[in-house]
């Protein structure tokens, strides 16, 4: 049955092109206020994304199938066995790229892509146990599709499942791979639909060798996606007259980014004030927050970011950067914080004068300018020589209640 399906589906002529993580010149970077340090970081981080999602985008496959308009949710639109010679996945699996019909958050039908990975040997009972896999943040541009990467953007994640003998169907999420819509980053009701319909599509490809029972596993963005799937499984099955809710046996949500607005709030309140905040991935991931909101609320003004960060996000869009490249745009942001115990709002001006005036002098001295630019953030507390006796000018005169 599998063979007849494979040969019945016409394989498209390969049309490969680069669709993400384009080369950026220093001159272009400068136009987006991405100077030498920013550009150096970008050149490094962008290479990771090229490894994850590849540079030979299968444009013909990811184009919307001709029969999409006459299809229903869960229908398998395209199916393509992948040449193992072009892959760097773990040994012993067979891989297939798929395109199927899913739904947007508002119920609109949309084409979505993904991949299926089958273990080496069929179990004795003739059925592979089925896992629907949801990946973590990989990017927001359509070229950032895990199904296009040589190892499907594996970071010791889905391969752990495969090594235990499970069949995997992994969605790219709508807007990644196929570009009929934009990627609704962290819109978890939409991601849950992509997962649900990927299982239906996988059964059309390999139904005879997949168990009736299935579960879902996800990490980070995917962790919240499978969480939402577990919440919505009954309503999704009912809406599509499906038995998949009865077949669903559980979910594993690893480091789920559920209630993402609370996570961003937590990061602002608990991560950004830390001395080492710049070492946290959460800090760089904040760059994705405005994009996520704007997919549902286009009028959002992105006030969470400063002008320079907003300008650099334009570079992320024009160069079609994936996750590492976007985060690389923030690695050179440099802020140095110095704390002066006991000093008030006005007293800090003179108490800190030796440090900040020295910094001003050095910025105008070309021999010191590059040395000062460390591309790091620091927080230092300068304690007074004698705390008890150091004068601290009060902000308000307590006798007259006037500002000093």
XYZ file of C-alpha atoms in Angstrom:
404
model
C 0.000 0.000 0.000
C 2.843 2.363 0.812
C 4.536 1.738 -2.520
C 1.370 2.335 -4.510
C 0.897 5.653 -2.755
C 4.447 6.764 -3.335
C 4.302 6.065 -7.052
C 0.796 7.457 -7.423
C 1.928 10.870 -6.246
C 3.883 12.676 -8.937
C 7.251 13.923 -7.778
C 7.901 17.529 -8.871
C 10.942 18.689 -10.748
C 13.465 19.974 -8.234
C 13.784 23.736 -8.232
C 16.186 24.764 -5.490
C 17.036 28.299 -4.468
C 18.096 30.159 -1.362
C 15.084 31.552 0.493
C 16.511 32.666 3.835
C 19.657 33.892 5.560
C 20.914 35.845 2.558
C 24.392 37.358 2.451
C 24.509 40.872 3.842
C 27.277 43.359 3.044
C 28.701 45.703 5.646
C 27.265 48.618 3.668
C 23.766 47.134 3.822
C 24.151 46.392 7.526
C 25.263 49.979 8.148
C 22.053 51.219 6.543
C 20.167 49.400 9.305
C 22.462 50.758 12.057
C 24.200 47.399 12.326
C 27.822 48.477 12.719
C 31.033 46.460 12.716
C 30.392 44.535 15.940
C 26.778 43.826 14.992
C 27.872 42.725 11.514
C 30.561 40.453 12.947
C 28.001 38.763 15.206
C 25.541 38.424 12.325
C 28.128 36.756 10.095
C 28.693 34.149 12.806
C 25.102 33.461 13.834
C 23.718 33.343 10.304
C 25.894 30.310 9.561
C 24.095 28.296 12.234
C 20.771 28.991 10.556
C 22.107 27.997 7.149
C 23.041 24.638 8.647
C 19.646 24.263 10.326
C 17.373 25.102 7.379
C 19.726 24.719 4.409
C 20.445 27.054 1.517
C 18.859 24.931 -1.228
C 15.201 25.748 -0.635
C 12.932 23.351 -2.544
C 10.761 26.126 -3.978
C 8.802 23.826 -6.272
C 7.725 21.582 -3.420
C 6.871 24.418 -1.035
C 4.720 26.190 -3.627
C 1.017 25.731 -2.950
C -0.338 22.536 -4.501
C -2.604 22.938 -7.520
C -5.407 20.994 -5.810
C -5.348 23.031 -2.590
C -8.503 25.021 -3.381
C -10.578 21.840 -3.714
C -9.175 20.140 -0.610
C -10.277 20.001 3.024
C -8.412 20.236 6.307
C -6.105 17.260 6.829
C -5.808 16.374 3.148
C -2.336 15.363 1.970
C -1.411 17.637 -0.954
C 2.193 16.672 -1.722
C 4.471 13.823 -0.699
C 8.167 13.549 -1.502
C 10.627 10.819 -0.414
C 13.994 12.435 0.331
C 17.329 11.204 -0.977
C 19.369 10.174 2.102
C 22.549 11.235 0.303
C 21.428 14.844 0.777
C 20.631 14.455 4.482
C 22.683 14.488 7.676
C 20.051 12.925 9.914
C 20.768 10.026 12.234
C 21.288 6.713 10.468
C 18.475 4.272 9.993
C 15.538 6.550 9.237
C 13.582 7.152 6.048
C 12.421 10.718 5.505
C 9.581 12.278 3.539
C 8.521 15.856 2.986
C 4.789 16.580 3.063
C 2.372 19.388 2.254
C -1.115 19.243 3.705
C -4.143 21.387 4.488
C -4.460 23.024 7.896
C -6.347 25.998 9.335
C -5.328 29.460 10.435
C -6.337 30.731 13.878
C -9.624 32.007 12.397
C -10.495 28.766 10.591
C -9.289 29.788 7.119
C -7.838 26.825 5.217
C -4.108 27.140 4.521
C -1.360 24.903 3.072
C 1.274 23.764 5.582
C 4.426 21.693 5.164
C 6.426 19.331 7.361
C 8.226 16.011 7.359
C 7.703 12.375 8.288
C 10.548 10.243 9.662
C 10.177 6.467 9.968
C 12.547 4.193 11.937
C 14.648 1.573 10.213
C 12.643 -1.536 11.022
C 8.918 -2.145 11.290
C 7.955 -3.534 14.730
C 6.769 -7.127 15.027
C 3.136 -6.027 15.165
C 3.544 -4.129 11.879
C 2.802 -0.698 13.365
C 5.073 2.234 14.182
C 3.875 4.161 17.277
C 3.119 7.708 16.095
C 4.369 10.959 17.622
C 3.425 14.440 16.384
C 6.452 16.664 16.969
C 6.435 20.455 17.424
C 9.757 22.294 17.151
C 11.033 25.321 19.053
C 11.698 28.788 17.658
C 13.483 28.542 14.314
C 12.491 31.870 12.767
C 9.541 33.725 11.299
C 10.378 33.999 7.587
C 9.046 31.401 5.176
C 12.525 30.116 4.317
C 13.027 29.026 7.944
C 11.377 25.612 7.503
C 12.841 22.695 9.443
C 11.664 20.255 6.768
C 14.092 21.878 4.317
C 17.174 21.421 6.518
C 19.594 18.519 5.986
C 18.855 17.189 9.486
C 15.466 18.879 9.948
C 16.978 21.332 12.452
C 17.617 18.561 14.950
C 19.163 19.742 18.213
C 19.124 16.303 19.866
C 15.363 16.631 20.048
C 13.245 14.752 17.513
C 16.064 12.256 16.907
C 15.777 11.072 20.530
C 12.200 10.082 19.768
C 13.118 8.412 16.494
C 15.921 6.393 18.096
C 13.347 4.719 20.356
C 11.443 3.426 17.356
C 8.705 6.030 17.026
C 7.398 7.369 13.739
C 7.436 11.159 13.631
C 5.263 13.628 11.805
C 6.629 17.136 12.304
C 4.881 20.291 11.171
C 6.816 23.321 9.966
C 3.888 25.482 11.206
C 1.925 27.621 8.775
C 3.987 30.361 7.150
C 7.252 28.429 7.373
C 8.015 26.619 4.123
C 4.881 27.523 2.224
C 4.315 31.282 2.103
C 0.575 31.426 1.448
C 0.328 33.106 4.845
C 2.740 34.663 7.310
C 3.961 32.682 10.299
C 1.779 33.373 13.339
C 4.647 33.082 15.791
C 3.414 31.860 19.183
C -0.248 31.903 18.112
C -0.767 28.545 19.741
C -4.369 27.806 18.685
C -3.083 27.953 15.081
C -0.058 25.772 15.875
C -2.326 23.210 17.555
C -4.355 22.943 14.352
C -1.180 22.413 12.330
C -0.278 19.507 14.629
C -3.738 17.949 14.566
C -4.029 18.036 10.783
C -0.466 16.753 10.323
C -1.539 13.508 11.985
C -4.504 13.182 9.631
C -2.203 13.789 6.649
C 0.394 11.303 7.914
C -2.261 8.597 8.025
C -3.002 9.222 4.351
C 0.657 8.579 3.589
C 1.399 5.675 5.931
C -1.853 4.784 7.658
C -1.382 1.036 7.310
C 1.845 1.077 9.342
C 0.975 3.660 12.011
C -0.666 2.891 15.326
C -4.129 4.212 15.979
C -2.864 5.734 19.219
C -0.679 8.825 19.013
C 0.728 11.513 21.233
C 2.526 14.827 20.841
C 5.923 16.117 21.965
C 7.114 19.709 21.713
C 9.803 22.043 22.991
C 9.688 25.793 23.696
C 7.376 27.268 21.041
C 6.453 23.682 20.271
C 5.975 22.907 23.955
C 3.221 25.481 24.139
C 1.816 24.241 20.825
C 1.376 20.680 22.108
C -0.026 22.039 25.371
C -2.682 23.907 23.387
C -3.295 20.799 21.298
C -4.067 18.846 24.469
C -6.533 21.557 25.479
C -8.208 21.747 22.053
C -8.085 18.116 20.911
C -11.748 17.377 21.666
C -13.075 20.490 19.941
C -10.812 19.963 16.925
C -11.917 16.365 16.522
C -15.565 17.311 16.907
C -15.286 20.135 14.368
C -13.864 17.738 11.777
C -15.898 14.654 12.665
C -12.658 12.889 13.548
C -11.797 10.042 15.920
C -8.318 11.423 16.606
C -9.333 12.694 20.049
C -10.150 9.119 21.054
C -6.778 8.009 19.682
C -4.842 10.762 21.481
C -3.020 9.386 24.531
C -1.093 12.376 25.859
C 1.405 15.165 25.379
C 4.916 16.072 26.502
C 5.437 19.841 26.782
C 9.146 20.582 27.284
C 9.980 24.117 28.499
C 6.672 25.326 27.013
C 6.369 28.985 26.059
C 2.709 28.979 27.076
C 1.190 32.298 28.197
C 3.944 33.983 26.254
C 2.884 37.477 27.355
C 3.552 36.445 30.956
C 6.940 35.056 29.920
C 7.957 38.345 28.319
C 6.736 40.206 31.408
C 8.749 37.853 33.612
C 11.833 38.424 31.449
C 11.522 42.193 31.728
C 11.069 42.030 35.499
C 13.462 39.211 36.410
C 16.002 38.653 33.633
C 16.800 42.109 32.286
C 17.689 43.509 35.755
C 20.328 40.773 36.257
C 24.018 41.578 35.913
C 24.354 38.794 33.333
C 21.107 39.445 31.460
C 22.904 39.667 28.120
C 23.914 35.987 28.430
C 20.286 34.820 28.514
C 18.600 33.683 25.305
C 15.428 35.286 26.654
C 16.973 38.715 26.145
C 17.614 38.146 22.448
C 14.272 36.394 21.953
C 12.547 39.617 22.988
C 13.289 40.761 19.427
C 10.598 38.341 18.261
C 7.909 39.855 20.503
C 6.866 42.753 18.238
C 6.676 40.450 15.212
C 4.464 37.977 17.069
C 2.025 40.689 18.134
C 1.939 42.361 14.709
C 0.772 39.157 13.009
C -2.549 39.523 14.825
C -2.526 43.267 15.520
C -0.813 45.043 12.586
C -1.304 48.440 14.217
C 1.001 47.505 17.117
C 3.774 50.109 17.362
C 6.563 47.885 18.746
C 7.264 50.260 21.626
C 8.940 47.446 23.553
C 12.080 47.989 21.431
C 14.299 51.006 20.907
C 14.788 52.742 17.572
C 18.029 50.931 16.716
C 16.558 47.498 17.450
C 13.497 48.305 15.357
C 15.669 49.423 12.448
C 17.696 46.217 12.631
C 14.506 44.177 12.481
C 14.104 45.625 9.005
C 17.388 43.951 8.109
C 16.065 40.677 9.551
C 13.088 40.925 7.212
C 15.023 41.934 4.099
C 17.697 39.248 4.583
C 15.034 36.675 5.579
C 16.957 35.794 8.729
C 16.054 32.807 10.889
C 16.305 32.616 14.685
C 20.065 32.717 15.258
C 20.576 35.515 12.770
C 17.854 37.640 14.362
C 19.314 37.120 17.821
C 22.747 37.963 16.452
C 21.497 41.453 15.651
C 21.334 42.191 19.383
C 24.649 40.751 20.533
C 26.570 44.022 20.244
C 24.140 46.214 22.162
C 26.314 47.740 24.870
C 25.131 49.266 28.142
C 27.236 49.835 31.252
C 25.415 50.380 34.528
C 27.151 51.779 37.609
C 25.375 51.851 40.975
C 26.288 54.416 43.646
C 24.872 53.379 47.038
C 23.313 56.129 49.171
C 23.208 58.695 46.334
C 19.876 60.169 45.281
C 18.516 61.379 41.967
C 20.548 64.602 41.902
C 23.467 63.627 44.113
C 24.481 61.006 41.570
C 25.566 63.743 39.156
C 28.578 64.824 41.194
C 29.220 61.501 42.929
C 29.599 59.755 39.567
C 31.342 62.642 37.809
C 34.840 61.111 37.872
C 33.588 58.063 35.962
C 31.180 59.550 33.471
C 33.352 62.555 32.624
C 36.327 60.247 32.090
C 34.183 58.180 29.725
C 33.181 61.328 27.808
C 36.833 62.350 27.488
C 37.829 58.914 26.231
C 35.026 58.767 23.667
C 36.490 61.895 22.074
C 39.962 60.360 22.139
C 40.292 58.157 19.025
C 43.022 56.074 20.673
C 40.600 54.925 23.378
C 37.376 54.689 21.388
C 37.787 51.145 20.050
C 39.117 49.879 23.387
C 36.004 51.163 25.114
C 33.695 49.362 22.682
C 33.545 45.929 24.305
C 30.179 44.774 22.880
C 29.307 43.629 26.383
C 27.049 44.904 29.121
C 28.261 45.391 32.668
C 26.851 46.296 36.054
C 29.241 47.610 38.713
C 28.576 48.905 42.211
C 31.029 51.593 43.373
C 30.889 51.704 47.149
C 31.870 54.950 48.892
C 35.172 54.985 50.780
C 33.315 55.646 54.040
C 29.589 54.983 53.663
C 28.657 56.422 57.063
C 30.213 59.825 56.415
C 29.845 60.329 52.675
C 27.543 63.226 51.894
C 24.397 62.402 49.959
C 22.537 65.471 48.849
C 18.799 64.837 49.368
C 16.540 65.254 46.382
C 14.037 67.308 48.394
C 14.748 69.785 51.181
C 12.687 68.367 54.037
C 12.340 71.837 55.605
C 11.009 73.677 52.558
C 9.805 70.645 50.540
C 11.464 72.157 47.498
C 13.749 70.379 45.075
C 17.412 70.904 45.835
